[in-house]
Amino acid sequence: MFFERVKQGFFGNVRNDLLSGLTVAFALIPEAIAFSIMAGVDPMVGLYASFTIAVTISIVGGRPGMISAATGAMASLMGPIIVKYGLDYLFAATVLTGIIQWVLGSLKVGKFITFVPQSVIVGFVNALAIIIFMAQLPNFAGATWVMYLMVAGTLAIIYLLPRLTTAVPSALVAIIVMTVIAMLTGADLRTVGDMGSITQALPVFHLPQVPLTLGTLLALFPYSLALAVVGMTETLLTATIVDEMTDTKSNKNLEIRGQGIANVITGFFGGMAGCAMIGQTVINVKSGGRTRLSTFVAGIFLLFLILVLGDVVKQIPMAALVGVMFMVSIGTFDWNSIRTIGKIPRGDAVVMVLTVAIVVATSDLAIGVVSGVIMSALNFGWKMARLRSHSFMNEKGHKVYEISGQLFFGTMTHFVEQFEYAADPEHVVIDLSASHVWDHSAVTAISKATQKYAALGKKVTLTGLNQESRQMIDRVGLTAGGSAHS
């Protein structure tokens, strides 16, 4: 059984996984360097993190084929740690981040991804596509026509080669071809080496040199908690997107625990905290990567590129990688959402657009997603807070109120206002066949109505209660004035 899982997890799609892993490794290098610069640390911190996290998560994660490494969302939170405390405190914060994520995964918080509405997921994806595209634009500053021509050539290979053959990922071919052309022609182009220095050395075990005191823990905990939540959010959303792209399921809680383990390890090997990367994951999936082997190869080949081919890697033109990321941006954006935006409910459309706007404006995926979830919850609550009533006199001379809608804290006041207490006859029937009693507030509202009738010497009978509503009322209990019947 164990060997069968290993076979399926690592050797069920070997050829495609090897090639897709190689493609991803090339794309990881400039991203890791850029994120290191964003965090204010040496480029090798991001490169070591990407290697360590990718290899570790390929073994202990819960979403095969997903790429995890150093990310911009995490790097944006690290600057204050470096400025205030220094590099070793960043490593310690990374370890603490991993511990927090492992605890959250053990508490099975992965199930909360089900509370993220589709409108927020689509907004997240579209915003990320826009951010990926915008992140490439600074590479054109001061660029010559050669840069534009090479980007166009890269895109041409990426989109035209699959019409001839799909034996090799077109993005990998584009990177190799453009690198060879740049080296042979000596074109004046910005290269990976221009982004930062690459040291050809293995990562080594390093115990963060920080005081092991409660004060250190309290100082780092807010940063680590923020990193853990942002990393978890981006990872869960990316995993959900890959589930849909590949029509497969994944273990979200195992993935969160795996991310935690990966961050603990990278913190001890000179790396910064990371999480799932949707851009590189899209490259991997579109290049045929499906199993853990693709992620493992991406990490191992990244280290190979650093150690053995460092001098060659430095000469990779940024134009080729920009072209690849443009492809990722185009492929990530949900173009169908534009065509259907006029057909979906207006509230969902507004949530989707605002999620995109918030993420793009703040460059913070977590803030955008959380804001989107809150807006969706408010939109849902507003819809659910609609309560309707219809009244008539039955053949027995009783006044019957038919209540339609959900009874919860949001409709409590509205419910109590539905009745004509003084004008109603001696016996009132409240029919809840089209309602559901959800919480203590709803039971309290029913009690208030029955008490008002009781104060006037009138009797109230509740009818049409479903089983759950009856259990809620029986558990909380109605005050004097009403009786419940099925």
CSV table of C-alpha atoms in Angstrom, one decimal:
chain,number,residue,atom,x,y,z
A,1,MET,CA,0.0,0.0,0.0
A,2,PHE,CA,2.8,2.4,0.9
A,3,PHE,CA,4.8,1.7,-2.2
A,4,GLU,CA,1.6,2.1,-4.3
A,5,ARG,CA,1.1,5.6,-2.9
A,6,VAL,CA,4.7,6.5,-3.6
A,7,LYS,CA,4.4,5.2,-7.1
A,8,GLN,CA,1.2,7.2,-7.8
A,9,GLY,CA,2.5,10.2,-5.9
A,10,PHE,CA,5.9,10.4,-7.6
A,11,PHE,CA,6.0,8.1,-10.6
A,12,GLY,CA,2.5,8.2,-12.2
A,13,ASN,CA,3.4,11.0,-14.7
A,14,VAL,CA,7.2,10.9,-14.8
A,15,ARG,CA,8.0,12.4,-18.2
A,16,ASN,CA,5.6,15.4,-18.0
A,17,ASP,CA,6.5,16.0,-14.3
A,18,LEU,CA,10.2,16.1,-15.1
A,19,LEU,CA,9.8,18.6,-17.9
A,20,SER,CA,7.3,20.8,-16.0
A,21,GLY,CA,9.5,20.8,-13.0
A,22,LEU,CA,12.5,22.0,-15.1
A,23,THR,CA,10.3,24.8,-16.5
A,24,VAL,CA,9.1,25.9,-13.1
A,25,ALA,CA,12.7,26.0,-11.8
A,26,PHE,CA,13.7,28.6,-14.4
A,27,ALA,CA,10.7,30.7,-13.5
A,28,LEU,CA,11.4,30.4,-9.7
A,29,ILE,CA,14.9,32.1,-9.9
A,30,PRO,CA,13.9,35.7,-10.8
A,31,GLU,CA,10.8,35.5,-8.6
A,32,ALA,CA,12.9,34.4,-5.5
A,33,ILE,CA,15.5,37.1,-6.1
A,34,ALA,CA,12.8,39.8,-6.5
A,35,PHE,CA,11.0,38.7,-3.4
A,36,SER,CA,14.3,38.7,-1.4
A,37,ILE,CA,14.9,42.3,-2.5
A,38,MET,CA,11.3,43.1,-1.5
A,39,ALA,CA,12.0,41.7,2.0
A,40,GLY,CA,15.3,43.5,2.2
A,41,VAL,CA,17.5,40.4,2.4
A,42,ASP,CA,20.2,38.8,0.3
A,43,PRO,CA,18.9,37.0,-2.9
A,44,MET,CA,20.1,33.7,-1.6
A,45,VAL,CA,17.6,33.8,1.3
A,46,GLY,CA,14.8,33.6,-1.2
A,47,LEU,CA,16.5,31.0,-3.4
A,48,TYR,CA,17.3,28.8,-0.5
A,49,ALA,CA,13.7,29.1,0.7
A,50,SER,CA,12.3,28.2,-2.7
A,51,PHE,CA,14.5,25.1,-2.8
A,52,THR,CA,13.8,23.9,0.7
A,53,ILE,CA,10.1,24.6,0.7
A,54,ALA,CA,9.5,23.0,-2.7
A,55,VAL,CA,11.4,19.8,-1.8
A,56,THR,CA,9.8,19.5,1.6
A,57,ILE,CA,6.2,20.2,0.5
A,58,SER,CA,6.5,17.6,-2.3
A,59,ILE,CA,6.9,15.0,0.4
A,60,VAL,CA,4.7,16.2,3.3
A,61,GLY,CA,2.1,18.3,1.4
A,62,GLY,CA,-1.5,17.5,0.6
A,63,ARG,CA,-1.9,18.9,-3.0
A,64,PRO,CA,0.2,17.1,-5.6
A,65,GLY,CA,1.5,19.3,-8.4
A,66,MET,CA,1.2,22.6,-6.5
A,67,ILE,CA,4.4,24.7,-6.3
A,68,SER,CA,5.3,26.3,-3.0
A,69,ALA,CA,8.3,28.6,-2.5
A,70,ALA,CA,9.2,32.2,-1.4
A,71,THR,CA,6.3,34.5,-2.4
A,72,GLY,CA,5.6,38.2,-2.7
A,73,ALA,CA,2.6,38.1,-0.4
A,74,MET,CA,4.9,36.8,2.4
A,75,ALA,CA,7.9,38.9,1.5
A,76,SER,CA,5.8,42.1,1.8
A,77,LEU,CA,5.3,41.3,5.6
A,78,MET,CA,9.0,40.7,6.3
A,79,GLY,CA,10.5,44.2,5.8
A,80,PRO,CA,9.6,45.4,9.3
A,81,ILE,CA,11.2,42.4,10.9
A,82,ILE,CA,14.5,43.0,9.1
A,83,VAL,CA,14.5,46.7,9.8
A,84,LYS,CA,13.7,46.3,13.5
A,85,TYR,CA,15.4,43.1,14.5
A,86,GLY,CA,17.7,41.7,11.7
A,87,LEU,CA,18.1,38.6,9.6
A,88,ASP,CA,18.3,36.0,12.4
A,89,TYR,CA,15.0,37.2,13.8
A,90,LEU,CA,13.5,36.7,10.3
A,91,PHE,CA,14.7,33.1,10.4
A,92,ALA,CA,13.2,32.7,13.9
A,93,ALA,CA,9.9,34.2,12.7
A,94,THR,CA,9.9,31.8,9.8
A,95,VAL,CA,10.2,28.8,12.2
A,96,LEU,CA,7.5,30.2,14.4
A,97,THR,CA,5.3,30.7,11.3
A,98,GLY,CA,5.7,27.1,10.5
A,99,ILE,CA,4.8,26.0,14.0
A,100,ILE,CA,1.6,28.1,13.9
A,101,GLN,CA,0.6,26.7,10.5
A,102,TRP,CA,1.2,23.1,11.7
A,103,VAL,CA,-1.0,23.8,14.7
A,104,LEU,CA,-3.7,25.4,12.5
A,105,GLY,CA,-3.6,22.4,10.1
A,106,SER,CA,-3.9,20.0,13.1
A,107,LEU,CA,-7.0,21.9,14.2
A,108,LYS,CA,-8.4,21.3,10.7
A,109,VAL,CA,-8.9,24.9,9.8
A,110,GLY,CA,-8.6,23.9,6.1
A,111,LYS,CA,-12.3,23.3,6.1
A,112,PHE,CA,-12.9,27.1,6.3
A,113,ILE,CA,-11.9,27.4,2.6
A,114,THR,CA,-15.5,26.3,2.0
A,115,PHE,CA,-16.6,29.6,3.3
A,116,VAL,CA,-14.9,31.5,0.5
A,117,PRO,CA,-17.6,32.2,-2.1
A,118,GLN,CA,-17.0,31.6,-5.8
A,119,SER,CA,-17.2,35.4,-6.5
A,120,VAL,CA,-14.3,35.9,-4.1
A,121,ILE,CA,-12.2,33.1,-5.6
A,122,VAL,CA,-12.8,34.5,-9.1
A,123,GLY,CA,-11.9,38.0,-7.9
A,124,PHE,CA,-8.7,36.6,-6.2
A,125,VAL,CA,-7.7,34.8,-9.4
A,126,ASN,CA,-8.3,37.8,-11.7
A,127,ALA,CA,-6.5,40.2,-9.3
A,128,LEU,CA,-3.5,37.9,-9.1
A,129,ALA,CA,-3.4,37.7,-12.9
A,130,ILE,CA,-3.4,41.5,-13.0
A,131,ILE,CA,-0.7,41.7,-10.3
A,132,ILE,CA,1.5,39.2,-12.2
A,133,PHE,CA,1.1,41.2,-15.4
A,134,MET,CA,1.9,44.5,-13.7
A,135,ALA,CA,4.9,43.1,-11.9
A,136,GLN,CA,6.5,42.5,-15.3
A,137,LEU,CA,6.2,46.1,-16.5
A,138,PRO,CA,9.2,47.5,-14.6
A,139,ASN,CA,11.4,45.3,-16.8
A,140,PHE,CA,10.5,47.5,-19.7
A,141,ALA,CA,11.9,50.6,-18.1
A,142,GLY,CA,14.6,51.9,-20.5
A,143,ALA,CA,14.3,48.8,-22.6
A,144,THR,CA,15.2,48.8,-26.3
A,145,TRP,CA,13.3,47.3,-29.2
A,146,VAL,CA,15.3,44.1,-28.7
A,147,MET,CA,13.5,43.5,-25.4
A,148,TYR,CA,10.1,43.9,-27.0
A,149,LEU,CA,11.1,41.6,-29.9
A,150,MET,CA,12.4,38.9,-27.5
A,151,VAL,CA,9.2,39.0,-25.4
A,152,ALA,CA,7.2,38.7,-28.6
A,153,GLY,CA,9.4,35.8,-29.7
A,154,THR,CA,8.9,34.1,-26.3
A,155,LEU,CA,5.1,34.4,-26.5
A,156,ALA,CA,5.2,33.1,-30.1
A,157,ILE,CA,7.0,30.0,-29.2
A,158,ILE,CA,4.8,29.4,-26.1
A,159,TYR,CA,1.6,29.6,-28.1
A,160,LEU,CA,2.6,28.2,-31.5
A,161,LEU,CA,4.9,25.3,-30.6
A,162,PRO,CA,2.0,23.2,-29.1
A,163,ARG,CA,0.4,23.2,-32.6
A,164,LEU,CA,3.5,21.3,-33.8
A,165,THR,CA,4.3,19.2,-30.8
A,166,THR,CA,3.4,18.9,-27.1
A,167,ALA,CA,6.3,16.6,-26.3
A,168,VAL,CA,8.1,19.4,-24.5
A,169,PRO,CA,6.6,22.3,-22.5
A,170,SER,CA,6.6,25.3,-24.8
A,171,ALA,CA,7.6,27.6,-22.0
A,172,LEU,CA,10.8,25.6,-21.3
A,173,VAL,CA,11.7,25.6,-25.0
A,174,ALA,CA,11.1,29.4,-25.2
A,175,ILE,CA,13.4,30.0,-22.2
A,176,ILE,CA,16.2,27.9,-23.7
A,177,VAL,CA,15.9,29.3,-27.2
A,178,MET,CA,15.8,32.9,-26.1
A,179,THR,CA,18.8,32.3,-23.7
A,180,VAL,CA,20.8,30.8,-26.6
A,181,ILE,CA,19.9,33.7,-28.9
A,182,ALA,CA,20.8,36.3,-26.3
A,183,MET,CA,24.2,34.6,-25.6
A,184,LEU,CA,25.1,34.2,-29.3
A,185,THR,CA,24.1,37.7,-30.4
A,186,GLY,CA,25.4,39.4,-27.3
A,187,ALA,CA,22.2,41.5,-27.2
A,188,ASP,CA,22.0,44.3,-24.7
A,189,LEU,CA,19.4,42.8,-22.5
A,190,ARG,CA,18.7,42.8,-18.7
A,191,THR,CA,19.5,39.3,-17.4
A,192,VAL,CA,18.8,37.3,-14.2
A,193,GLY,CA,22.3,38.1,-13.1
A,194,ASP,CA,21.5,41.8,-13.1
A,195,MET,CA,18.8,41.3,-10.5
A,196,GLY,CA,21.1,40.1,-7.7
A,197,SER,CA,24.2,38.1,-6.9
A,198,ILE,CA,23.9,34.3,-7.0
A,199,THR,CA,26.3,32.4,-4.7
A,200,GLN,CA,27.1,28.9,-5.8
A,201,ALA,CA,26.9,27.3,-2.4
A,202,LEU,CA,24.7,24.8,-0.6
A,203,PRO,CA,22.3,25.9,2.2
A,204,VAL,CA,23.7,24.9,5.6
A,205,PHE,CA,21.9,24.3,8.9
A,206,HIS,CA,21.8,27.5,10.9
A,207,LEU,CA,20.3,27.9,14.3
A,208,PRO,CA,18.8,31.5,14.5
A,209,GLN,CA,20.9,33.5,16.9
A,210,VAL,CA,18.1,35.0,19.0
A,211,PRO,CA,17.5,34.9,22.7
A,212,LEU,CA,15.2,32.0,23.6
A,213,THR,CA,13.0,34.1,25.9
A,214,LEU,CA,9.3,34.9,26.3
A,215,GLY,CA,10.1,38.5,25.2
A,216,THR,CA,11.4,37.2,21.8
A,217,LEU,CA,8.3,35.0,21.4
A,218,LEU,CA,6.0,37.9,22.1
A,219,ALA,CA,7.9,40.2,19.8
A,220,LEU,CA,7.8,37.8,16.8
A,221,PHE,CA,4.4,36.3,17.4
A,222,PRO,CA,2.4,39.1,15.7
A,223,TYR,CA,4.6,38.9,12.6
A,224,SER,CA,4.5,35.1,12.5
A,225,LEU,CA,0.8,35.0,12.9
A,226,ALA,CA,0.3,37.4,10.0
A,227,LEU,CA,2.7,35.4,7.9
A,228,ALA,CA,0.9,32.1,8.8
A,229,VAL,CA,-2.5,33.5,8.0
A,230,VAL,CA,-1.5,35.0,4.7
A,231,GLY,CA,0.4,31.9,3.7
A,232,MET,CA,-2.5,29.7,4.6
A,233,THR,CA,-5.0,31.8,2.7
A,234,GLU,CA,-2.9,31.9,-0.5
A,235,THR,CA,-2.2,28.2,-0.2
A,236,LEU,CA,-5.8,27.1,0.3
A,237,LEU,CA,-7.0,29.3,-2.5
A,238,THR,CA,-4.3,28.0,-4.9
A,239,ALA,CA,-5.1,24.4,-3.9
A,240,THR,CA,-8.7,25.0,-4.6
A,241,ILE,CA,-7.9,26.5,-8.0
A,242,VAL,CA,-5.6,23.5,-8.9
A,243,ASP,CA,-8.4,21.1,-7.8
A,244,GLU,CA,-10.7,22.7,-10.4
A,245,MET,CA,-8.0,22.9,-13.1
A,246,THR,CA,-7.1,19.2,-12.7
A,247,ASP,CA,-10.5,17.9,-11.6
A,248,THR,CA,-8.9,16.2,-8.6
A,249,LYS,CA,-9.3,16.5,-4.8
A,250,SER,CA,-6.6,17.5,-2.2
A,251,ASN,CA,-6.2,17.3,1.5
A,252,LYS,CA,-6.3,20.9,2.6
A,253,ASN,CA,-5.4,20.3,6.3
A,254,LEU,CA,-2.5,18.1,5.3
A,255,GLU,CA,-1.3,20.8,3.0
A,256,ILE,CA,-1.4,23.4,5.8
A,257,ARG,CA,0.5,21.1,8.1
A,258,GLY,CA,3.0,20.4,5.3
A,259,GLN,CA,3.5,24.2,4.7
A,260,GLY,CA,4.2,24.5,8.4
A,261,ILE,CA,6.8,21.8,8.3
A,262,ALA,CA,8.4,23.3,5.2
A,263,ASN,CA,8.6,26.7,6.9
A,264,VAL,CA,10.2,25.3,10.0
A,265,ILE,CA,12.8,23.5,7.9
A,266,THR,CA,13.6,26.5,5.7
A,267,GLY,CA,13.9,28.7,8.8
A,268,PHE,CA,16.8,26.5,9.9
A,269,PHE,CA,18.5,26.5,6.5
A,270,GLY,CA,18.7,30.3,5.9
A,271,GLY,CA,15.4,30.7,4.1
A,272,MET,CA,12.4,32.9,4.6
A,273,ALA,CA,8.8,31.8,5.0
A,274,GLY,CA,6.9,30.9,1.9
A,275,CYS,CA,3.6,29.4,0.7
A,276,ALA,CA,1.9,28.2,-2.5
A,277,MET,CA,2.6,30.2,-5.7
A,278,ILE,CA,-0.3,30.4,-8.1
A,279,GLY,CA,1.8,31.7,-11.0
A,280,GLN,CA,4.4,28.9,-10.9
A,281,THR,CA,1.7,26.4,-10.1
A,282,VAL,CA,-0.2,27.5,-13.3
A,283,ILE,CA,3.1,27.0,-15.2
A,284,ASN,CA,3.5,23.6,-13.7
A,285,VAL,CA,-0.1,22.4,-14.5
A,286,LYS,CA,-0.1,23.9,-18.0
A,287,SER,CA,3.2,22.2,-18.7
A,288,GLY,CA,1.8,18.8,-17.7
A,289,GLY,CA,2.8,18.6,-14.0
A,290,ARG,CA,0.4,16.6,-11.9
A,291,THR,CA,2.2,14.7,-9.1
A,292,ARG,CA,4.6,15.4,-6.3
A,293,LEU,CA,7.5,14.6,-8.6
A,294,SER,CA,7.0,17.9,-10.5
A,295,THR,CA,7.3,19.9,-7.3
A,296,PHE,CA,10.3,17.9,-6.1
A,297,VAL,CA,12.1,18.3,-9.5
A,298,ALA,CA,11.4,22.1,-9.4
A,299,GLY,CA,13.2,22.4,-6.1
A,300,ILE,CA,16.1,20.0,-6.9
A,301,PHE,CA,16.7,21.5,-10.3
A,302,LEU,CA,16.6,25.0,-8.8
A,303,LEU,CA,19.5,24.0,-6.6
A,304,PHE,CA,21.2,22.4,-9.5
A,305,LEU,CA,20.9,25.6,-11.5
A,306,ILE,CA,22.4,27.6,-8.6
A,307,LEU,CA,25.3,25.3,-7.9
A,308,VAL,CA,26.3,23.9,-11.3
A,309,LEU,CA,24.8,26.3,-13.9
A,310,GLY,CA,25.0,29.5,-11.9
A,311,ASP,CA,27.0,31.3,-14.6
A,312,VAL,CA,24.6,30.2,-17.3
A,313,VAL,CA,21.5,31.1,-15.2
A,314,LYS,CA,22.9,34.6,-14.8
A,315,GLN,CA,22.7,35.1,-18.6
A,316,ILE,CA,19.0,34.1,-18.9
A,317,PRO,CA,17.4,37.2,-20.4
A,318,MET,CA,14.6,38.7,-18.3
A,319,ALA,CA,12.7,39.1,-21.6
A,320,ALA,CA,12.2,35.4,-21.8
A,321,LEU,CA,10.9,35.1,-18.2
A,322,VAL,CA,8.7,38.1,-18.7
A,323,GLY,CA,7.1,36.4,-21.7
A,324,VAL,CA,6.5,33.3,-19.6
A,325,MET,CA,4.9,35.3,-16.8
A,326,PHE,CA,2.7,37.1,-19.4
A,327,MET,CA,1.5,33.7,-20.5
A,328,VAL,CA,0.8,32.9,-16.8
A,329,SER,CA,-1.1,36.1,-16.4
A,330,ILE,CA,-3.2,35.4,-19.5
A,331,GLY,CA,-3.8,31.8,-18.5
A,332,THR,CA,-4.7,32.7,-14.9
A,333,PHE,CA,-7.3,35.4,-15.7
A,334,ASP,CA,-10.9,34.0,-15.8
A,335,TRP,CA,-12.0,35.5,-19.0
A,336,ASN,CA,-15.4,33.9,-18.7
A,337,SER,CA,-16.1,36.0,-15.7
A,338,ILE,CA,-16.1,39.1,-17.9
A,339,ARG,CA,-18.7,37.5,-20.3
A,340,THR,CA,-21.0,36.4,-17.5
A,341,ILE,CA,-20.7,39.4,-15.1
A,342,GLY,CA,-24.0,40.8,-16.3
A,343,LYS,CA,-25.7,37.4,-15.7
A,344,ILE,CA,-24.7,36.6,-12.2
A,345,PRO,CA,-26.5,38.2,-9.2
A,346,ARG,CA,-25.6,41.9,-8.8
A,347,GLY,CA,-24.3,41.4,-5.3
A,348,ASP,CA,-21.9,38.7,-6.4
A,349,ALA,CA,-20.7,40.8,-9.3
A,350,VAL,CA,-20.0,43.7,-6.9
A,351,VAL,CA,-18.1,41.4,-4.5
A,352,MET,CA,-16.0,40.1,-7.4
A,353,VAL,CA,-15.1,43.5,-8.7
A,354,LEU,CA,-14.3,44.9,-5.3
A,355,THR,CA,-12.1,41.9,-4.4
A,356,VAL,CA,-10.1,42.6,-7.5
A,357,ALA,CA,-9.8,46.3,-6.8
A,358,ILE,CA,-8.8,45.7,-3.1
A,359,VAL,CA,-6.1,43.1,-4.0
A,360,VAL,CA,-4.7,45.2,-6.9
A,361,ALA,CA,-4.7,48.4,-4.8
A,362,THR,CA,-3.1,46.8,-1.7
A,363,SER,CA,-1.1,44.0,-3.4
A,364,ASP,CA,-2.2,42.0,-0.4
A,365,LEU,CA,-4.1,38.9,-1.3
A,366,ALA,CA,-5.2,38.1,2.3
A,367,ILE,CA,-6.8,41.6,2.8
A,368,GLY,CA,-8.6,41.2,-0.5
A,369,VAL,CA,-9.9,37.7,0.2
A,370,VAL,CA,-10.9,38.6,3.8
A,371,SER,CA,-12.7,41.7,2.6
A,372,GLY,CA,-14.4,39.7,-0.1
A,373,VAL,CA,-15.6,37.1,2.4
A,374,ILE,CA,-16.9,39.8,4.7
A,375,MET,CA,-18.8,41.6,1.9
A,376,SER,CA,-20.3,38.3,0.7
A,377,ALA,CA,-21.4,37.5,4.3
A,378,LEU,CA,-23.1,40.9,4.6
A,379,ASN,CA,-24.7,40.4,1.2
A,380,PHE,CA,-26.0,37.0,2.2
A,381,GLY,CA,-27.2,38.3,5.6
A,382,TRP,CA,-29.1,41.2,3.8
A,383,LYS,CA,-30.8,38.7,1.5
A,384,MET,CA,-31.7,36.4,4.4
A,385,ALA,CA,-33.1,39.2,6.5
A,386,ARG,CA,-36.2,39.5,4.2
A,387,LEU,CA,-39.2,38.4,6.2
A,388,ARG,CA,-42.8,38.3,4.8
A,389,SER,CA,-46.1,37.7,6.4
A,390,HIS,CA,-49.7,37.0,5.3
A,391,SER,CA,-52.7,37.0,7.6
A,392,PHE,CA,-56.3,35.8,7.3
A,393,MET,CA,-59.1,34.5,9.5
A,394,ASN,CA,-59.7,30.7,9.4
A,395,GLU,CA,-63.0,28.9,9.8
A,396,LYS,CA,-62.6,28.8,13.6
A,397,GLY,CA,-62.4,32.5,13.9
A,398,HIS,CA,-58.7,32.4,14.7
A,399,LYS,CA,-56.3,34.9,13.2
A,400,VAL,CA,-53.6,33.1,11.2
A,401,TYR,CA,-50.2,34.6,10.4
A,402,GLU,CA,-48.2,32.8,7.7
A,403,ILE,CA,-44.5,33.8,8.1
A,404,SER,CA,-42.1,33.3,5.2
A,405,GLY,CA,-38.3,33.8,5.7
A,406,GLN,CA,-35.5,32.9,8.0
A,407,LEU,CA,-35.8,33.6,11.7
A,408,PHE,CA,-32.4,34.6,13.1
A,409,PHE,CA,-30.8,37.6,14.8
A,410,GLY,CA,-31.2,39.7,11.6
A,411,THR,CA,-35.0,39.3,11.4
A,412,MET,CA,-35.7,39.4,15.2
A,413,THR,CA,-37.1,43.0,15.2
A,414,HIS,CA,-39.0,42.6,12.0
A,415,PHE,CA,-40.7,39.5,13.2
A,416,VAL,CA,-42.0,41.1,16.4
A,417,GLU,CA,-43.4,44.0,14.3
A,418,GLN,CA,-45.5,41.7,12.0
A,419,PHE,CA,-48.5,41.3,14.4
A,420,GLU,CA,-51.5,43.5,15.3
A,421,TYR,CA,-51.5,42.6,19.0
A,422,ALA,CA,-54.4,44.8,20.2
A,423,ALA,CA,-56.7,44.3,17.2
A,424,ASP,CA,-56.3,40.5,16.9
A,425,PRO,CA,-58.9,38.1,18.3
A,426,GLU,CA,-58.5,35.9,21.4
A,427,HIS,CA,-56.7,33.1,19.6
A,428,VAL,CA,-53.8,33.7,17.2
A,429,VAL,CA,-52.0,31.0,15.1
A,430,ILE,CA,-48.5,31.7,13.8
A,431,ASP,CA,-47.7,29.3,10.9
A,432,LEU,CA,-44.0,28.8,10.5
A,433,SER,CA,-44.2,26.2,7.7
A,434,ALA,CA,-42.2,28.5,5.4
A,435,SER,CA,-39.7,29.5,8.0
A,436,HIS,CA,-36.8,28.1,10.0
A,437,VAL,CA,-35.7,29.0,13.5
A,438,TRP,CA,-31.9,29.3,13.5
A,439,ASP,CA,-30.8,30.7,16.8
A,440,HIS,CA,-31.5,32.0,20.3
A,441,SER,CA,-32.4,35.4,18.9
A,442,ALA,CA,-35.2,33.9,16.9
A,443,VAL,CA,-36.6,32.0,19.9
A,444,THR,CA,-36.4,35.3,21.8
A,445,ALA,CA,-38.4,37.1,19.1
A,446,ILE,CA,-41.1,34.4,19.2
A,447,SER,CA,-41.2,34.7,23.0
A,448,LYS,CA,-41.6,38.5,22.8
A,449,ALA,CA,-44.5,38.1,20.4
A,450,THR,CA,-46.2,35.5,22.6
A,451,GLN,CA,-45.6,37.6,25.7
A,452,LYS,CA,-47.3,40.6,24.1
A,453,TYR,CA,-50.4,38.5,23.4
A,454,ALA,CA,-50.3,36.9,26.8
A,455,ALA,CA,-50.3,40.4,28.4
A,456,LEU,CA,-53.5,41.0,26.5
A,457,GLY,CA,-55.0,37.7,27.7
A,458,LYS,CA,-54.8,36.1,24.2
A,459,LYS,CA,-53.6,32.7,23.3
A,460,VAL,CA,-50.9,31.9,20.6
A,461,THR,CA,-50.4,28.6,18.8
A,462,LEU,CA,-47.3,27.9,16.7
A,463,THR,CA,-47.7,25.5,13.8
A,464,GLY,CA,-45.7,24.2,10.9
A,465,LEU,CA,-42.4,23.9,12.9
A,466,ASN,CA,-39.9,21.6,11.2
A,467,GLN,CA,-37.9,19.2,13.4
A,468,GLU,CA,-34.8,21.4,13.8
A,469,SER,CA,-36.8,24.5,14.6
A,470,ARG,CA,-38.9,22.5,17.2
A,471,GLN,CA,-35.6,21.2,18.8
A,472,MET,CA,-34.2,24.7,18.9
A,473,ILE,CA,-37.4,26.1,20.7
A,474,ASP,CA,-37.5,23.1,23.0
A,475,ARG,CA,-33.9,23.5,23.9
A,476,VAL,CA,-34.0,27.3,24.6
A,477,GLY,CA,-37.6,27.3,25.8
A,478,LEU,CA,-40.5,29.8,25.2
A,479,THR,CA,-41.6,32.0,28.0
A,480,ALA,CA,-45.3,32.0,28.9
A,481,GLY,CA,-47.9,32.8,26.3
A,482,GLY,CA,-47.5,30.4,23.5
A,483,SER,CA,-47.8,26.7,22.7
A,484,ALA,CA,-46.2,24.8,19.8
A,485,HIS,CA,-47.9,22.2,17.6
A,486,SER,CA,-46.6,20.5,14.5
